[in-house]
Coordinates of N, CA and C in Angstrom, one line a residue:
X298 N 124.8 181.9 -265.0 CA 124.4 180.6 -265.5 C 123.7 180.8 -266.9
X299 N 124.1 180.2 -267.6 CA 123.5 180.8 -269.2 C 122.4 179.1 -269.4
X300 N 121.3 179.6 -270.4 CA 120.6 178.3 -270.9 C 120.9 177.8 -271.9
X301 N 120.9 176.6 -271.9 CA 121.6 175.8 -272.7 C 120.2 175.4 -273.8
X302 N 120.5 175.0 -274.7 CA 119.4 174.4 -275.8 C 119.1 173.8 -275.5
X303 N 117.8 173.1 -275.5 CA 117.0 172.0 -275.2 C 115.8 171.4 -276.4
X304 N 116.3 170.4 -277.6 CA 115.5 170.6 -278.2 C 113.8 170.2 -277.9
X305 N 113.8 169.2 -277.2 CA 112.5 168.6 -276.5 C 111.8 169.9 -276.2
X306 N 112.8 170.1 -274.9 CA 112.0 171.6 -274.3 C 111.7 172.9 -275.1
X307 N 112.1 173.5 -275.9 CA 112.3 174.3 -276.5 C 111.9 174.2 -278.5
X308 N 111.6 172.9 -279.0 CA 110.3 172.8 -279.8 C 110.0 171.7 -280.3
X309 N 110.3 170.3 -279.6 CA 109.1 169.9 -280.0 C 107.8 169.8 -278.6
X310 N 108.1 169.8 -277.4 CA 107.5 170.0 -276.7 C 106.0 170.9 -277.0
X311 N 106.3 172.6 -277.4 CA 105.4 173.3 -277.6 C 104.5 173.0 -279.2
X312 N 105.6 172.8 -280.3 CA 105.1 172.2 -281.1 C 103.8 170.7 -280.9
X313 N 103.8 169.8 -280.3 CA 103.1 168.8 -279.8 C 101.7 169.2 -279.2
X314 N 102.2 170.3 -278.1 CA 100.8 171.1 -277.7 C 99.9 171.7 -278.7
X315 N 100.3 172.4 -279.9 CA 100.1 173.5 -280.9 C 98.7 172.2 -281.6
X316 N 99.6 170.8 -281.9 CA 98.8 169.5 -282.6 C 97.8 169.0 -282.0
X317 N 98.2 169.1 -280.4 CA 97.0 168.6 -279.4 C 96.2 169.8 -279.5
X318 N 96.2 170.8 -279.4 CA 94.6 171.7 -279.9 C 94.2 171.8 -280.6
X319 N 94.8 171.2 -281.9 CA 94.3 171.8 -283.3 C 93.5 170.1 -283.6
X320 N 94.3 169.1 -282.9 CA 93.5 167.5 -283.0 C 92.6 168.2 -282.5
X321 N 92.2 168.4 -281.4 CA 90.7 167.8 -280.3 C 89.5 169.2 -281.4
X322 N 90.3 170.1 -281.9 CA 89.1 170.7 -282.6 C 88.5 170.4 -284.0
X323 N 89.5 169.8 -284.9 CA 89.3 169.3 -286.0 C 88.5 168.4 -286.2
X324 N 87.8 167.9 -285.1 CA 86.8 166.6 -285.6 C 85.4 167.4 -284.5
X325 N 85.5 168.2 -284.4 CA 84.0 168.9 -283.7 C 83.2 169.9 -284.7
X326 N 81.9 170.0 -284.0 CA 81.2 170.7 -285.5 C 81.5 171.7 -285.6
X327 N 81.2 172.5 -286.8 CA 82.1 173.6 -287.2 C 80.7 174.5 -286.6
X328 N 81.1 175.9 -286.2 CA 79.6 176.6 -286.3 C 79.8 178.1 -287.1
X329 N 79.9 177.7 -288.3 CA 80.1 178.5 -289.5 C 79.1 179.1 -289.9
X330 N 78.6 180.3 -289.9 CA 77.5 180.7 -290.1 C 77.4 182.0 -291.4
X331 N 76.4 181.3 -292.4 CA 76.5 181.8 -293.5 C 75.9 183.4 -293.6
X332 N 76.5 184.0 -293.1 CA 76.0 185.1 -292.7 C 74.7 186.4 -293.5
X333 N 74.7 186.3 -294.6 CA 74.0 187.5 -295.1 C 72.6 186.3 -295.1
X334 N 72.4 185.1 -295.3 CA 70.8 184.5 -295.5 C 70.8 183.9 -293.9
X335 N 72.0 183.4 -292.7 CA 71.5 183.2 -291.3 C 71.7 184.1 -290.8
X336 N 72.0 184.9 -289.9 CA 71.9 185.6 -288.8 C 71.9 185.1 -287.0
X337 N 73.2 185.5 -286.3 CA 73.4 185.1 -285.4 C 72.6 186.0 -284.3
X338 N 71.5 184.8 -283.6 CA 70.9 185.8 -282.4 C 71.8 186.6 -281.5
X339 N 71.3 187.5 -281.4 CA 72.4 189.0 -280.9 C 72.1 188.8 -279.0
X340 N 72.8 189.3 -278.2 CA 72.5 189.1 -276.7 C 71.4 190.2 -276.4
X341 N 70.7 189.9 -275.5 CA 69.6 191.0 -275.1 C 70.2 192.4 -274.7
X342 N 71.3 192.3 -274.0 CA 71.4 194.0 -274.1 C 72.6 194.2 -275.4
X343 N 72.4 194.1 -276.1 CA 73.4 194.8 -277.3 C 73.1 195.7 -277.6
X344 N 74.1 196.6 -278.1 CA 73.5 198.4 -278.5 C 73.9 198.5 -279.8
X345 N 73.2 199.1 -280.4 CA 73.8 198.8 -281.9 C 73.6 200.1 -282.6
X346 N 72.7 200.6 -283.7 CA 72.6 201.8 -284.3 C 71.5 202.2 -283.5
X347 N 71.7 204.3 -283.5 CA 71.1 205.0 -282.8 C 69.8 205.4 -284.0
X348 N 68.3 205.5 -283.1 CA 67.1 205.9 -283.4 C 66.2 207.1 -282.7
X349 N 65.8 208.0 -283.2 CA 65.4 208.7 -282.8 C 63.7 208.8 -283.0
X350 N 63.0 208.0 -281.4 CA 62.1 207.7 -281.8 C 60.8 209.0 -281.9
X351 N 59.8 208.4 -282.0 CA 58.0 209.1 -282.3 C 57.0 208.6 -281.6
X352 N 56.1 209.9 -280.8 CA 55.5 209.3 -280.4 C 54.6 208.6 -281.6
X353 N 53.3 208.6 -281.3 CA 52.0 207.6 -281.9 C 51.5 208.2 -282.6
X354 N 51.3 210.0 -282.0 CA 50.5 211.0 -282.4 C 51.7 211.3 -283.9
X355 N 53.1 210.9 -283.9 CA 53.7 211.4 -285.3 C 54.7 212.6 -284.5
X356 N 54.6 213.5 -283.8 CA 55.7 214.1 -283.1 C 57.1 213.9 -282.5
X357 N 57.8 214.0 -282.8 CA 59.1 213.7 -282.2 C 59.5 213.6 -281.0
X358 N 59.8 213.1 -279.9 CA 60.3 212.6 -278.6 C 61.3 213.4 -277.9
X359 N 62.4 214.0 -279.1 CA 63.7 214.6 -278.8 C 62.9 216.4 -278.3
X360 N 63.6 216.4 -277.6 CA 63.1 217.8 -277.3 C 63.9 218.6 -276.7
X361 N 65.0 218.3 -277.6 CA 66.6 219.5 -278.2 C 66.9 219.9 -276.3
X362 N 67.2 219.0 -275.7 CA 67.7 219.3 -274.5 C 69.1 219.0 -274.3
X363 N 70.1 218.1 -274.9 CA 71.4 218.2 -275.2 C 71.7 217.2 -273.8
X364 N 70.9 216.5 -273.1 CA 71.6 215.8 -272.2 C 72.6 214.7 -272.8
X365 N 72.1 214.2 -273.8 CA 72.7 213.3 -274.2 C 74.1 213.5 -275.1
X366 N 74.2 214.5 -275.4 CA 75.5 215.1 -275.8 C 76.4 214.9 -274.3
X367 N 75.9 215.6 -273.6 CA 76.5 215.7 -272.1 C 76.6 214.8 -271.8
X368 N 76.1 213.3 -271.7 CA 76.5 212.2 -271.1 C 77.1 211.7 -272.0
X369 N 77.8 211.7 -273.2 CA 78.6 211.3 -273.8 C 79.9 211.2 -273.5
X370 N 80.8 209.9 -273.2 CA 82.1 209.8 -272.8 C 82.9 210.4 -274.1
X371 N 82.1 209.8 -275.4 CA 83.5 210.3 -276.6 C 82.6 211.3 -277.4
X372 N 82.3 212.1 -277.2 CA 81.5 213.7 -277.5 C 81.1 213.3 -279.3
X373 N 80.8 212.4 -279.7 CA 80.3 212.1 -280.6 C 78.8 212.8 -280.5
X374 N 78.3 213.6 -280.3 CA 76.5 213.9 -280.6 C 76.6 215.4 -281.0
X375 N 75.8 216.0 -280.9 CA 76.2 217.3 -281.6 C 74.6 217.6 -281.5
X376 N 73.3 218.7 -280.9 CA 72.1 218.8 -280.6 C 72.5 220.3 -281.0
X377 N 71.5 220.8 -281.7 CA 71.2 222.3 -281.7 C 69.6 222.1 -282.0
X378 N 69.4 223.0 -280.7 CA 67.8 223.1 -280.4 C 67.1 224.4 -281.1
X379 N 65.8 224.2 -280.9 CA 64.7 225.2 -281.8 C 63.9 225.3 -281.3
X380 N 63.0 226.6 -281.3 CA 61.9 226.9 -280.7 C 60.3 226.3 -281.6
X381 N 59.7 225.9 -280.6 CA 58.3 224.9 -281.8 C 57.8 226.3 -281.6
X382 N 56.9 226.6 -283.1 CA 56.2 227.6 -282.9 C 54.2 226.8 -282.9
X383 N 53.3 227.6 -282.9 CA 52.2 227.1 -283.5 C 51.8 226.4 -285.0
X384 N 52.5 227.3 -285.8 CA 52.6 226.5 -287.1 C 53.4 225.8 -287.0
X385 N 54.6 226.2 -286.9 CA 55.7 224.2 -286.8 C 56.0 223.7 -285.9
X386 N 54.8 222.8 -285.5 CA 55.1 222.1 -283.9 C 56.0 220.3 -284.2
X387 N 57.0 220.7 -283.9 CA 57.9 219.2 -284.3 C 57.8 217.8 -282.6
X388 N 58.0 218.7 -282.0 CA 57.9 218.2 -280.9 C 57.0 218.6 -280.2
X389 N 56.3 217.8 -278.7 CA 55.3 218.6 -277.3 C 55.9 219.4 -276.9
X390 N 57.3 219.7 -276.5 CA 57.8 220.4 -275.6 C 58.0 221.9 -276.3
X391 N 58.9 222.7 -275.7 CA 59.0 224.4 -276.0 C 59.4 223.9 -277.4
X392 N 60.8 223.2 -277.1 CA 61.4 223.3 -278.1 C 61.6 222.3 -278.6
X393 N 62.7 221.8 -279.7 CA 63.0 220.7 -280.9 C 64.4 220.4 -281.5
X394 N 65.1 219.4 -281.6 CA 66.3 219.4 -282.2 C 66.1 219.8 -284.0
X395 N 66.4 220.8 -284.0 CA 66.6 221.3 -285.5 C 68.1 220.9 -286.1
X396 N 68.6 220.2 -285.2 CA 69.4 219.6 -286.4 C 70.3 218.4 -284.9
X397 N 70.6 217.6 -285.4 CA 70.8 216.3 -284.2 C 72.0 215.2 -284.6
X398 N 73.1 215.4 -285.0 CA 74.1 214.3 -285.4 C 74.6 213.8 -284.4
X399 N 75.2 212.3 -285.2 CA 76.3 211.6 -284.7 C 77.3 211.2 -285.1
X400 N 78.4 211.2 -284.7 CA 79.5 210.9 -285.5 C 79.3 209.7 -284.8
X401 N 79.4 208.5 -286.0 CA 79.4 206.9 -285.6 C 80.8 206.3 -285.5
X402 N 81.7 207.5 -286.1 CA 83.4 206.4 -286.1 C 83.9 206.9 -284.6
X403 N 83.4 207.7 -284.2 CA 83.3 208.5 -282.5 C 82.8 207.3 -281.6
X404 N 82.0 207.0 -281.8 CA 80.8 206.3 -280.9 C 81.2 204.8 -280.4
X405 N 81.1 204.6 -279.3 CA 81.6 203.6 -278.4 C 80.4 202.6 -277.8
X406 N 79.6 202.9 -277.9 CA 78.2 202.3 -277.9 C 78.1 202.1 -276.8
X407 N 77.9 202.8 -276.3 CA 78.1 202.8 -274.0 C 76.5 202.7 -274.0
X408 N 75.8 203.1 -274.6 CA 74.0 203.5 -274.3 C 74.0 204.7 -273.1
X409 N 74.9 205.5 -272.7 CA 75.1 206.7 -272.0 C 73.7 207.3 -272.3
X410 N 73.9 208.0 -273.6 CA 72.7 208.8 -274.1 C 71.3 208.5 -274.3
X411 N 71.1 207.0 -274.0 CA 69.6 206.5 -274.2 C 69.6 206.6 -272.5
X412 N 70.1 206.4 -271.4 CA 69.9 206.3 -270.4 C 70.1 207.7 -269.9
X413 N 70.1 208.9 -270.5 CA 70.0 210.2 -270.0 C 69.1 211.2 -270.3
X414 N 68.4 210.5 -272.2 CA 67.4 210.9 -272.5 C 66.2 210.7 -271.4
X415 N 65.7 212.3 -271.3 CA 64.8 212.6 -270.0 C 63.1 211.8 -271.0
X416 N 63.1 212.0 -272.3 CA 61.9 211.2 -273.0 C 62.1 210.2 -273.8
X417 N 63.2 209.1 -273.7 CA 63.0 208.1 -274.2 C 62.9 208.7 -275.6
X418 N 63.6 209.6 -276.8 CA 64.3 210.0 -278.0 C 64.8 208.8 -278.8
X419 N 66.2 209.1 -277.8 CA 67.3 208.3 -278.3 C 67.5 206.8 -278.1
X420 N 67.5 205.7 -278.8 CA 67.4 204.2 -278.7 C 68.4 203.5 -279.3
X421 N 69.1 202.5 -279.0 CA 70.1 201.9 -279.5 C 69.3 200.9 -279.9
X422 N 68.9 200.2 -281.0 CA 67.9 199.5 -281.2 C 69.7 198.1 -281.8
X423 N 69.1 197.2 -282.6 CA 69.9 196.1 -282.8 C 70.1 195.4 -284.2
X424 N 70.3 196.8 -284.7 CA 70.9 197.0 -286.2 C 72.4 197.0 -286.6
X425 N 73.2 196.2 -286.3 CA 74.3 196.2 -286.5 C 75.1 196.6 -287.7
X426 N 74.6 196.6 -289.1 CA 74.9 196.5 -289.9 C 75.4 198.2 -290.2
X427 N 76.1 198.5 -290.1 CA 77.3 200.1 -290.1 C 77.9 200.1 -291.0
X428 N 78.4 199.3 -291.9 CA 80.1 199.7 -292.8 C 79.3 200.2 -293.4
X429 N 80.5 201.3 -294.1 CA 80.1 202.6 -295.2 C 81.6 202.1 -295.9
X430 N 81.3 203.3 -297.3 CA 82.9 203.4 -297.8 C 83.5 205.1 -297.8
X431 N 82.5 205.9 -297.0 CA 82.8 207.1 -297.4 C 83.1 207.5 -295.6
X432 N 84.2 208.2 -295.3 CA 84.0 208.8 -293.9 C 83.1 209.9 -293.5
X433 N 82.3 210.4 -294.9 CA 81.6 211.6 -294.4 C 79.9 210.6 -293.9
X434 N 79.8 209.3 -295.3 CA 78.6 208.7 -294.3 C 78.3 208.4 -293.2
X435 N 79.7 208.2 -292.3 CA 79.3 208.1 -290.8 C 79.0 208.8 -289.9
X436 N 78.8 209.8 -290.6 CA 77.8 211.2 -289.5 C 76.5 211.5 -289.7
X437 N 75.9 210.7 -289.0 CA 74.2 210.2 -289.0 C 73.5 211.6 -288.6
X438 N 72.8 212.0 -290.0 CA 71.8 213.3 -289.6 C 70.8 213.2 -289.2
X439 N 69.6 213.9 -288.5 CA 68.9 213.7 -287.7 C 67.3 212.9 -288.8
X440 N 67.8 213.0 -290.0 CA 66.8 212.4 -290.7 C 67.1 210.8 -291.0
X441 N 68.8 210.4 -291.0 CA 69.1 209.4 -290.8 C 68.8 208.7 -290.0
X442 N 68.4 209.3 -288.6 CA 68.3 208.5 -287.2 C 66.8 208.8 -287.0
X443 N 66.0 209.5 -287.6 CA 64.6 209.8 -287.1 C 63.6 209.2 -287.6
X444 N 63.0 207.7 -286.8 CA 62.1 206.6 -287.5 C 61.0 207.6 -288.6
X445 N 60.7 206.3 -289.1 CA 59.3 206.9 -290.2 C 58.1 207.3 -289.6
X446 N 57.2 208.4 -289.6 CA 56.2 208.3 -289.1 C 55.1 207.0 -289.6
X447 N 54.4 206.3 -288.7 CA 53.5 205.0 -288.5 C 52.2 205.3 -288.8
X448 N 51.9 204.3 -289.8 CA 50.5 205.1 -290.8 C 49.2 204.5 -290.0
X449 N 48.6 205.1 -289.5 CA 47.0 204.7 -289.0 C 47.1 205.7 -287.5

């Protein structure tokens, strides 16, 4: 049994629906938002760019343990640890990430690695703003991701 043409069925039918969506939205408000001077409130759990926080004292948090590479689904992190001595104490613990990337065109933004940091280091805070023009900018070094020390 073959189908036969049907012009009704076959376009103006769907054409007519295409008008009835595009009527009932053309007279509703627009919510166009001028982006660089408004800003759209973000949802409470959004994960956005990674921070590597400090404590109070000015010491670093990260303490080159590499879980968070390991809980990584797309192996985006990259941790090589260091021993703190007396004179260069970077972190409380033995040791210190001496060098700490991310590749961000890797990164899937799961929050894996803030929820495996054993001290609260690593933070997806709610900075969205990412585009680069270069592919080597997107590999955040540990000075890229490591807040300012807080003055007082």
């Amino acid at each position: 049994m073959s189908a036969t043409f049907n012009p009704w069925r076959d376009v103006a039918k769907p054409l007519l629906k295409g008008f009835m969506v595009t009527g009932k939205r053309a007279f509703k408000k627009k919510v166009t938002i001028q982006y660089p001077e408004e800003r759209r409130e973000q949802f409470v759990r959004s994960r956005w760019r990674h921070v590597l926080t400090r404590y109070d004292s000015g010491l670093e948090k990260c303490i080159g343990c590499s879980l968070c590479a390991g809980a990584c689904p797309a192996r985006c992190i990259y941790v090589e640890a260091a021993e703190n001595t007396d004179q260069d104490r970077r972190s409380p613990g033995e040791r210190y990430a001496a060098r700490y990337e991310i590749n961000m065109l890797r990164c899937i933004f799961c929050g894996y690695c803030q929820d495996a940091c054993p001290t609260g280091a690593i933070v997806l805070r709610k900075d969205f703003e990412l585009a680069n023009y270069d592919r080597d900018d997107f590999v955040y070094t540990k000075e890229m991701l490591l807040e300012p020390v807080r003055e007082g």
